[in-house]
Coordinates of C-alpha atoms in Angstrom, one line a residue:
X9 CA 0.0 0.0 0.0
X10 CA 1.4 3.3 -1.0
X11 CA -1.6 5.6 -0.3
X12 CA -2.5 6.9 3.1
X13 CA -4.8 4.9 5.3
X14 CA -8.2 6.6 4.9
X15 CA -10.6 3.7 5.2
X16 CA -10.7 1.5 8.3
X17 CA -13.1 -1.4 8.5
X18 CA -14.0 -2.9 11.9
X19 CA -15.4 -6.5 11.5
X20 CA -17.7 -7.4 14.3
X21 CA -19.5 -5.3 17.0
X22 CA -19.8 -6.1 20.7
X23 CA -17.5 -4.6 23.2
X24 CA -14.3 -5.0 21.2
X25 CA -15.8 -3.6 17.9
X26 CA -17.5 -0.6 19.4
X27 CA -14.5 0.2 21.6
X28 CA -12.3 0.2 18.5
X29 CA -14.7 2.3 16.5
X30 CA -15.2 4.9 19.2
X31 CA -11.5 5.3 19.8
X32 CA -10.5 5.4 16.2
X33 CA -13.3 7.9 15.3
X34 CA -12.2 10.1 18.2
X35 CA -8.5 10.1 17.4
X36 CA -8.5 9.8 13.6
X37 CA -11.6 11.8 12.8
X38 CA -9.8 14.1 10.3
X39 CA -7.6 11.3 8.8
X40 CA -9.7 8.3 8.2
X41 CA -13.3 7.0 7.9
X42 CA -14.4 4.2 10.1
X43 CA -17.0 1.6 9.1
X44 CA -18.2 -1.2 11.3
X45 CA -19.7 -4.4 9.9
X46 CA -21.8 -6.6 12.2
X47 CA -24.8 -8.9 12.0
X48 CA -27.6 -8.9 14.5
X49 CA -28.0 -12.6 13.8
X50 CA -24.6 -13.2 15.5
X51 CA -24.8 -12.7 19.2
X52 CA -22.0 -11.2 21.3
X53 CA -20.3 -13.1 24.1
X54 CA -20.5 -10.4 26.7
X55 CA -23.0 -11.1 29.4
X56 CA -21.8 -8.7 32.1
X57 CA -18.4 -7.2 32.4
X58 CA -16.1 -6.4 35.3
X59 CA -13.1 -4.2 34.5
X60 CA -9.9 -2.9 35.9
X61 CA -8.9 0.8 36.6
X62 CA -7.3 1.3 33.2
X63 CA -10.7 1.7 31.7
X64 CA -10.9 5.1 33.2
X65 CA -8.1 6.3 30.9
X66 CA -10.1 4.9 27.9
X67 CA -13.2 6.8 29.0
X68 CA -11.2 9.9 29.5
X69 CA -9.8 9.6 26.0
X70 CA -13.4 9.6 24.7
X71 CA -14.4 12.4 26.9
X72 CA -17.2 10.4 28.5
X73 CA -19.0 11.7 31.6
X74 CA -18.6 9.0 34.3
X75 CA -22.0 9.5 36.0
X76 CA -23.8 9.3 32.6
X77 CA -21.8 6.3 31.5
X78 CA -22.5 4.4 34.8
X79 CA -26.2 5.3 34.7
X80 CA -26.7 4.2 31.0
X81 CA -24.9 0.9 31.4
X82 CA -26.6 0.0 34.8
X83 CA -23.1 0.1 36.2
X84 CA -21.7 -0.1 39.6
X85 CA -18.2 0.6 41.0
X86 CA -15.5 -1.9 41.7
X87 CA -12.7 -1.5 44.3
X88 CA -11.2 -5.0 43.7
X89 CA -12.0 -8.7 43.6
X90 CA -12.9 -11.0 46.5
X91 CA -11.5 -14.5 46.2
X92 CA -13.2 -17.2 48.2
X93 CA -12.0 -20.8 48.9
X94 CA -8.9 -20.5 46.6
X95 CA -6.0 -21.2 48.9
X96 CA -8.2 -23.7 50.9
X97 CA -11.9 -24.1 51.6
X98 CA -13.0 -21.3 53.9
X99 CA -10.3 -18.8 52.9
X100 CA -11.2 -15.3 51.7
X101 CA -9.2 -12.4 50.7
X102 CA -9.5 -9.3 48.5
X103 CA -7.2 -8.3 45.6
X104 CA -7.8 -4.6 46.0
X105 CA -6.8 -1.9 43.5
X106 CA -4.7 1.1 44.6
X107 CA -2.0 1.4 47.2
X108 CA -1.4 -0.9 50.2
X109 CA -0.3 0.8 53.4
X110 CA 2.4 3.4 53.3
X111 CA 5.8 2.8 51.7
X112 CA 8.9 4.3 53.4
X113 CA 11.6 5.3 51.0
X114 CA 12.4 2.4 48.7
X115 CA 10.9 -0.2 51.0
X116 CA 7.4 -1.2 50.2
X117 CA 4.8 -1.3 53.1
X118 CA 4.3 -5.1 52.9
X119 CA 7.9 -5.7 54.0
X120 CA 7.1 -3.9 57.3
X121 CA 3.9 -5.9 57.5
X122 CA 5.9 -9.2 57.1
X123 CA 8.1 -8.3 60.0
X124 CA 5.1 -7.3 62.0
X125 CA 3.4 -10.6 61.3
X126 CA 6.4 -12.5 62.5
X127 CA 6.5 -10.3 65.6
X128 CA 2.8 -10.8 66.2
X129 CA 1.8 -7.1 65.9
X130 CA 0.2 -7.1 62.4
X131 CA -3.4 -7.8 61.6
X132 CA -4.7 -9.1 58.2
X133 CA -3.1 -7.4 55.2
X134 CA -6.5 -6.2 54.0
X135 CA -6.8 -3.9 57.0
X136 CA -4.1 -1.6 55.6
X137 CA -5.7 -0.5 52.3
X138 CA -8.6 1.9 51.8
X139 CA -9.8 -0.1 48.8
X140 CA -10.0 -3.5 50.7
X141 CA -11.5 -2.0 53.9
X142 CA -14.1 0.0 51.9
X143 CA -15.0 -3.0 49.8
X144 CA -15.7 -5.2 52.9
X145 CA -17.7 -2.4 54.4
X146 CA -19.7 -1.8 51.2
X147 CA -18.5 1.8 50.8
X148 CA -17.4 3.8 47.8
X149 CA -16.3 7.3 46.6
X150 CA -13.7 8.5 44.2
X151 CA -10.7 10.5 45.4
X152 CA -11.8 14.0 46.3
X153 CA -10.2 16.6 44.0
X154 CA -8.6 18.5 46.8
X155 CA -7.0 15.5 48.6
X156 CA -3.3 14.8 47.9
X157 CA -2.2 11.4 46.7
X158 CA -0.3 10.9 50.0
X159 CA -3.7 10.8 51.8
X160 CA -5.3 7.3 51.8
X161 CA -8.4 8.8 50.1
X162 CA -6.2 10.2 47.4
X163 CA -5.0 6.7 46.5
X164 CA -8.4 5.2 45.7
X165 CA -8.3 3.3 42.5
X166 CA -11.5 1.8 41.0
X167 CA -13.1 0.3 38.0
X168 CA -16.6 -0.6 37.0
X169 CA -19.1 -3.4 36.5
X170 CA -21.6 -2.9 33.7
X171 CA -24.0 -4.6 31.3
X172 CA -21.9 -5.5 28.2
X173 CA -24.8 -5.2 25.8
X174 CA -25.6 -1.7 27.2
X175 CA -22.0 -0.7 27.0
X176 CA -21.8 -1.7 23.3
X177 CA -25.0 0.2 22.7
X178 CA -23.6 3.2 24.5
X179 CA -20.4 3.2 22.4
X180 CA -22.3 2.6 19.2
X181 CA -24.3 5.8 19.8
X182 CA -21.0 7.6 20.6
X183 CA -19.3 6.3 17.5
X184 CA -22.2 7.0 15.1
X185 CA -22.4 10.5 16.4
X186 CA -18.8 10.9 15.3
X187 CA -19.3 9.6 11.8
X188 CA -18.8 5.8 12.1
X189 CA -21.0 4.0 9.6
X190 CA -22.5 0.8 10.7
X191 CA -23.4 -1.9 8.1
X192 CA -25.7 -4.7 9.0
X193 CA -24.8 -8.0 7.3
X194 CA -23.1 -11.3 7.5
X195 CA -19.7 -11.8 5.9
X196 CA -19.6 -14.7 3.4
X197 CA -16.1 -14.3 2.0
X198 CA -12.9 -12.4 2.4
X199 CA -11.0 -11.1 -0.7
X200 CA -7.2 -11.1 -0.5
X201 CA -4.7 -9.2 -2.7
X202 CA -2.9 -11.9 -4.7
X203 CA 0.3 -9.9 -4.6
X204 CA 0.6 -8.9 -1.0
X205 CA -1.8 -11.3 0.8
X206 CA -3.5 -8.3 2.4
X207 CA -7.2 -8.2 2.9
X208 CA -8.8 -6.1 0.2
X209 CA -12.4 -6.4 1.1
X210 CA -15.1 -8.4 2.9
X211 CA -18.0 -9.6 0.9
X212 CA -21.5 -9.7 2.5
X213 CA -24.3 -12.1 2.0
X214 CA -26.3 -9.4 0.1
X215 CA -23.5 -9.0 -2.4
X216 CA -22.0 -5.8 -1.0
X217 CA -18.3 -5.5 -1.2
X218 CA -16.7 -3.5 1.7
X219 CA -13.2 -2.3 0.9
X220 CA -10.6 -1.1 3.4
X221 CA -7.0 -0.1 3.9
X222 CA -6.8 -1.4 7.5
X223 CA -9.1 -4.1 9.0
X224 CA -9.8 -4.5 12.7
X225 CA -10.9 -8.1 13.4
X226 CA -13.4 -8.1 16.3
X227 CA -15.2 -11.2 15.1
X228 CA -14.8 -13.1 18.4
X229 CA -13.4 -16.6 18.9
X230 CA -13.6 -17.6 15.2
X231 CA -11.2 -14.8 14.1
X232 CA -12.8 -14.4 10.7
X233 CA -9.9 -12.4 9.2
X234 CA -6.9 -13.1 11.4
X235 CA -7.4 -16.8 11.4
X236 CA -10.0 -17.7 8.8
X237 CA -8.5 -15.6 6.0
X238 CA -4.8 -15.2 7.1
X239 CA -4.2 -18.5 8.8
X240 CA -2.2 -16.8 11.5
X241 CA -2.1 -19.7 14.0
X242 CA -3.0 -20.1 17.7
X243 CA -0.9 -20.9 20.8
X244 CA -2.7 -22.9 23.4
X245 CA -2.2 -22.5 27.2
X246 CA -4.6 -25.1 28.4
X247 CA -1.8 -27.1 30.1
X248 CA -1.6 -24.2 32.6
X249 CA -5.1 -22.8 32.5
X250 CA -7.3 -26.0 32.2
X251 CA -10.8 -24.4 32.2
X252 CA -12.3 -24.6 28.7
X253 CA -16.0 -23.8 29.2
X254 CA -18.3 -21.3 31.0
X255 CA -21.9 -20.9 31.7
X256 CA -23.4 -17.4 32.3
X257 CA -26.7 -16.5 33.8
X258 CA -28.2 -13.3 35.3
X259 CA -30.3 -13.4 38.4
X260 CA -32.4 -11.0 40.4
X261 CA -30.6 -8.6 42.7
X262 CA -31.4 -9.4 46.3
X263 CA -29.1 -6.9 48.1
X264 CA -27.3 -3.7 47.7
X265 CA -24.5 -4.1 45.1
X266 CA -21.1 -4.9 46.5
X267 CA -18.3 -2.6 45.3
X268 CA -16.2 -5.6 44.3
X269 CA -16.4 -8.7 42.0
X270 CA -16.6 -12.1 43.7
X271 CA -14.8 -15.2 42.5
X272 CA -15.5 -18.4 44.4
X273 CA -13.5 -21.5 43.8
X274 CA -15.7 -24.5 42.9
X275 CA -15.1 -28.3 42.5
X276 CA -14.0 -28.0 38.8
X277 CA -13.3 -24.3 38.3
X278 CA -14.7 -21.1 39.8
X279 CA -17.9 -19.0 39.9
X280 CA -18.1 -15.3 39.3
X281 CA -20.6 -12.8 40.7
X282 CA -20.9 -9.3 39.2
X283 CA -23.3 -6.9 40.8
X284 CA -25.1 -4.4 38.6
X285 CA -27.8 -1.9 39.4
X286 CA -30.7 -4.0 37.8
X287 CA -29.4 -7.5 38.3
X288 CA -26.5 -9.7 39.2
X289 CA -24.3 -11.4 36.7
X290 CA -23.1 -15.0 37.4
X291 CA -21.1 -17.6 35.7
X292 CA -19.3 -20.9 36.2
X293 CA -15.9 -21.2 34.5
X294 CA -14.9 -24.9 34.5
X295 CA -13.0 -27.7 32.9
X296 CA -15.1 -30.2 30.9
X297 CA -12.5 -32.8 31.8
X298 CA -13.7 -32.7 35.5
X299 CA -17.4 -31.9 35.3
X300 CA -20.2 -32.4 32.8
X301 CA -22.1 -29.5 31.3
X302 CA -25.5 -30.5 32.8
X303 CA -23.9 -30.9 36.3
X304 CA -22.1 -27.6 36.0
X305 CA -25.4 -25.9 35.0
X306 CA -27.3 -27.4 37.9
X307 CA -24.6 -26.4 40.4
X308 CA -24.5 -22.9 39.1
X309 CA -28.3 -22.4 39.3
X310 CA -28.3 -23.8 42.8
X311 CA -25.8 -21.2 44.0
X312 CA -27.4 -18.0 42.8
X313 CA -28.3 -15.2 45.1
X314 CA -31.7 -14.8 43.6
X315 CA -34.1 -16.1 40.9
X316 CA -32.5 -16.9 37.6
X317 CA -33.6 -14.5 34.8
X318 CA -32.7 -16.7 31.9
X319 CA -31.3 -20.2 31.1
X320 CA -27.5 -20.6 31.5
X321 CA -25.7 -19.6 28.3
X322 CA -22.9 -21.9 27.4
X323 CA -19.5 -20.7 26.1
X324 CA -16.6 -22.8 24.9
X325 CA -13.1 -21.5 24.6
X326 CA -9.4 -22.5 24.3
X327 CA -7.1 -20.4 26.5
X328 CA -4.2 -18.9 24.6
X329 CA -3.3 -16.2 22.0
X330 CA -2.8 -15.8 18.3
X331 CA 0.7 -16.1 17.1
X332 CA 0.3 -12.7 15.7
X333 CA -2.3 -10.1 16.6
X334 CA -1.2 -7.8 13.8
X335 CA -0.8 -9.8 10.6
X336 CA -0.4 -7.9 7.3
X337 CA -3.2 -5.3 7.3
X338 CA -5.3 -7.0 9.9
X339 CA -5.2 -6.2 13.7
X340 CA -7.2 -8.6 15.9
X341 CA -8.7 -7.3 19.1
X342 CA -10.7 -9.0 21.8
X343 CA -11.5 -12.6 21.5
X344 CA -10.2 -12.7 17.9
X345 CA -6.7 -12.1 19.3
X346 CA -6.9 -14.7 22.1
X347 CA -8.6 -15.6 25.3
X348 CA -7.6 -15.6 28.9
X349 CA -10.4 -16.5 31.3
X350 CA -12.0 -13.6 33.1
X351 CA -10.6 -14.4 36.5
X352 CA -8.9 -11.0 36.9
X353 CA -11.2 -9.0 34.6
X354 CA -8.5 -8.6 31.9
X355 CA -10.5 -9.0 28.7
X356 CA -11.6 -5.4 28.2
X357 CA -8.1 -4.2 29.3
X358 CA -6.5 -6.2 26.5
X359 CA -8.9 -4.6 24.0
X360 CA -8.0 -1.2 25.3
X361 CA -4.3 -2.0 25.3
X362 CA -4.5 -3.3 21.7
X363 CA -6.2 -0.1 20.6
X364 CA -3.6 2.0 22.4
X365 CA -0.7 0.2 20.8
X366 CA -2.3 0.5 17.4
X367 CA -2.7 4.2 17.7
X368 CA 0.9 4.6 18.9
X369 CA 2.1 2.5 16.0
X370 CA -0.3 3.7 13.4
X371 CA 1.2 3.2 9.9
X372 CA 2.4 6.4 8.2
X373 CA 1.8 7.0 4.5
X374 CA -0.3 3.8 4.4
X375 CA 2.7 1.5 4.5
X376 CA 2.2 -1.6 6.6
X377 CA 5.8 -1.6 7.8
X378 CA 6.7 -5.0 9.5
X379 CA 8.7 -3.0 12.1
X380 CA 5.5 -1.6 13.4
X381 CA 3.6 -5.0 13.4
X382 CA 6.6 -6.7 15.0
X383 CA 6.7 -4.3 17.9
X384 CA 2.9 -4.6 18.3
X385 CA 3.1 -8.3 18.4
X386 CA 6.1 -8.3 20.8
X387 CA 4.3 -6.1 23.3
X388 CA 1.1 -8.0 23.0
X389 CA 2.9 -11.3 23.7
X390 CA 4.7 -9.8 26.7
X391 CA 1.4 -8.5 28.1
X392 CA -0.4 -11.8 27.5
X393 CA 2.3 -14.0 29.0
X394 CA 2.6 -11.9 32.1
X395 CA -1.2 -11.9 32.6
X396 CA -1.1 -15.7 31.9
X397 CA 1.4 -16.1 34.7
X398 CA -0.7 -14.0 37.1
X399 CA -3.8 -16.1 36.4
X400 CA -1.9 -19.4 36.7
X401 CA -0.7 -18.3 40.1
X402 CA -4.3 -18.4 41.4
X403 CA -4.6 -22.1 40.5
X404 CA -1.2 -23.2 41.5
X405 CA -1.1 -21.5 44.9
X406 CA -3.5 -23.8 46.7
X407 CA -3.5 -26.5 49.3
X408 CA -6.9 -27.9 48.1
X409 CA -7.0 -31.6 47.6
X410 CA -10.7 -32.1 47.7
X411 CA -11.3 -32.7 44.0
X412 CA -9.4 -34.1 41.0
X413 CA -9.4 -30.7 39.4
X414 CA -7.6 -29.0 42.3
X415 CA -5.2 -31.9 42.7
X416 CA -4.2 -31.3 39.1
X417 CA -3.8 -27.5 39.6
X418 CA -1.8 -27.9 42.8
X419 CA 0.6 -30.4 41.3
X420 CA 0.9 -29.1 37.7
X421 CA 4.1 -27.7 36.2
X422 CA 4.0 -24.0 35.7
X423 CA 6.0 -21.5 33.5
X424 CA 9.6 -20.9 34.6
X425 CA 8.9 -17.2 34.7
X426 CA 6.1 -17.7 37.3
X427 CA 8.1 -20.2 39.4
X428 CA 10.9 -17.6 39.6
X429 CA 8.5 -15.0 41.0
X430 CA 7.1 -17.4 43.5
X431 CA 10.6 -18.5 44.7
X432 CA 11.8 -15.0 45.1
X433 CA 8.7 -13.9 47.0
X434 CA 8.7 -17.0 49.3
X435 CA 12.4 -16.2 50.2
X436 CA 11.9 -12.7 51.4
X437 CA 8.8 -11.1 50.1
X438 CA 10.4 -9.4 47.2
X439 CA 8.7 -8.9 43.8
X440 CA 9.9 -6.9 40.8
X441 CA 7.6 -5.7 38.1
X442 CA 8.8 -6.3 34.5
X443 CA 8.5 -3.3 32.2
X444 CA 5.0 -2.3 31.4
X445 CA 3.1 -5.4 32.5
X446 CA -0.5 -5.0 33.5
X447 CA -0.4 -6.1 37.2
X448 CA 1.9 -4.3 39.6
X449 CA 3.7 -5.5 42.7
X450 CA 0.7 -4.8 45.0
X451 CA -1.5 -7.1 43.0
X452 CA 0.9 -10.0 43.0
X453 CA 1.6 -9.6 46.7
X454 CA -2.0 -9.6 47.6
X455 CA -2.7 -12.8 45.7
X456 CA 0.4 -14.6 46.9
X457 CA -0.2 -13.8 50.5
X458 CA -4.0 -14.3 50.2
X459 CA -3.4 -17.8 48.9
X460 CA -0.8 -18.8 51.4
X461 CA 2.5 -18.1 49.9
X462 CA 4.2 -16.6 53.0
X463 CA 7.8 -15.5 52.8
X464 CA 10.2 -17.0 55.4
X465 CA 11.9 -13.6 55.8
X466 CA 11.7 -10.0 54.8
X467 CA 13.9 -7.2 53.3
X468 CA 16.6 -6.3 55.9
X469 CA 16.1 -2.6 55.2
X470 CA 13.0 -2.9 57.4
X471 CA 15.3 -3.2 60.4
X472 CA 16.3 0.4 59.9
X473 CA 13.1 1.1 61.8
X474 CA 13.5 0.5 65.6
X475 CA 11.5 -2.5 66.8
X476 CA 9.5 -0.4 69.2
X477 CA 8.3 1.8 66.4
X478 CA 7.0 -1.0 64.1
X479 CA 3.7 -1.7 66.0
X480 CA 3.1 2.0 66.3
X481 CA 3.6 2.5 62.5
X482 CA 1.3 -0.4 61.6
X483 CA -1.4 0.7 64.0
X484 CA -1.2 4.2 62.7
X485 CA -1.7 3.1 59.1
X486 CA -4.6 0.8 60.0
X487 CA -6.3 3.6 62.0
X488 CA -5.9 6.2 59.3
X489 CA -7.3 3.8 56.7
X490 CA -10.3 3.0 59.0
X491 CA -11.0 6.6 59.7
X492 CA -10.9 7.5 56.0
X493 CA -13.3 4.7 55.1
X494 CA -15.7 6.1 57.8
X495 CA -16.0 9.3 55.7
X496 CA -17.1 7.4 52.6
X497 CA -20.8 6.9 51.7
X498 CA -22.3 3.5 51.1
X499 CA -21.8 2.2 47.6
X500 CA -25.6 2.2 46.9
X501 CA -25.9 5.7 48.3
X502 CA -23.2 7.0 46.1
X503 CA -24.9 5.5 43.0
X504 CA -28.2 6.9 43.9
X505 CA -26.8 10.4 44.5
X506 CA -24.4 10.7 41.6
X507 CA -25.5 8.4 38.8
X508 CA -29.2 8.1 38.9
X509 CA -29.4 11.9 39.1
X510 CA -27.4 12.0 35.8
X511 CA -29.9 9.6 34.2
X512 CA -32.9 11.6 35.4
X513 CA -31.3 14.8 34.0
X514 CA -31.3 13.4 30.4

C-alpha cells in the first residue's frame, strides 16, 4: 500500500468492535473514515463485564462523563475482587486496586507488615488498604479533587461493573455521532490481494463489497480475518489454564450491590458474581474434563443469590493467543486475538491495550511496515504472557486436595517465569515488576499472601526502623485507613446520589 490509510473497517461489533470504532473515530476523525460491519444474527459473548482501573483512561480519551456512563450501562463501582476458597476451603481475601499501606523510601509497606506478622503485631493485610476495607464495608467514593495522593483517600483506584450489551450500545451511539458508519450484514467471504496477501475487502451475503486499507478483526473466537483468511495460528495454554467452558446466567438482585467482584473456587473451576444496578451477573468457568455441562449448570443455578432471569448460556473456549495479533493489514482485538479467562477481569483491558498500541504504532503513509507490526506483536505477547502467569498463580497457589481438578492444579508444572517470581517472594517477600506489565507488585503480593505463599523472611532494610516503632507504625496506618473509610458513603448511596441523578437529567 502506497496511499495513506483513509478507510478503516471494523469487522464485528460487541464490546471490542465498538471500543475500537469509538477510539478510532475520536482520534482519527480528520484522517480516516471508520466503518463497522456486524450482524444482528450473531450474538456477542458479553453477558456482564467487570473491569480494571485502566478503563478510566479509555473513557477519559473519549471524553465520557462518568455518571452518565454508569447510569446508562446500569453500572456499579469496583474496588477490587474478592476470592473465596482459593487457597483452601473457607479462605477469603480481596485483591484490591490502589495502594497498600504506606511505603517508606524504597521499602514497600508489605515488608514492614511481614516483619510485624512475624512479631505478632500485624493484623490481616487487607486492614491496611482503603480499597479493601471500603470493599468489605460496602462503601465507595472517588478520590476528592482537593486531597493529595499521599492521603489514603487520594490513593483510591477503582473500575466498573456494567452490562456488556448496554456498553456496546452506549459506544455505538457515541461512534455513530462521530461519523462511524454501521453496516448490518453477515460476511460470506474475504477477498485477499494476490500480490501482498493483504485483505482487500469483505463480501457480504447481500453481495455488497466493503473495501478497506486497514481491517480490525473483532469477530470473536472464530477470528474471521486473522485466522479464517490469514491462517495466523494459535498458541494454546490449556496445560496451565485448564478451564475450557463457561456458563453465564443473570439473576435477580437481592441486596445492595457490593463494590467488588466475587470469584469463588468450585469443584472444577470457579464462579463469578458481578453486581449491577438492575441484576446480578453470574457464571461458572470450568474444565469439561472434570465436570459435565449439565452438572455444572445445575450447580450454578443452585448457587445463585436470587431467581435466575434466563437459562444458563454456554461458552466454549481455548485459552491462549494468536501467534500474531497484527498480521499484514489486519489487527485482531478482543476474543479474535486470544482468550484468557475472566478471573482478573483482563478482557476489556486487553482490547484497550491493543487499541492504544495500534494508535501509537499507526502506519504512516499507508505503509504496513513490518517493524510496526513486529513491535505490536512483541508487546502483545509480553502482556499476555505476564497476565497468563498471574492467572496461573491463582490455580497453583492452593492446598486444596478435595477434587481431581484441584489436585491437578496444585501439582501441575508452571511456566519458569512464574516459578521464579514465587521462589523470590517466598524467600523474602520481594517482587519486581517487569516493564509495562499490567499487574503491579501490589496485585501480585495480595494474591500470593492471600493464597498462602508466605515469605520466610523480609527485606533487611526494614530493620532500619526501631523494633518499638514498628507496631506504632502499623497501628497508625490501620487507624488512618479505617477513619478515612468512615468518611465514605455506602456504595448504593453514592450510585443513587451521583449516577441516577445523571440519568434523570437526560
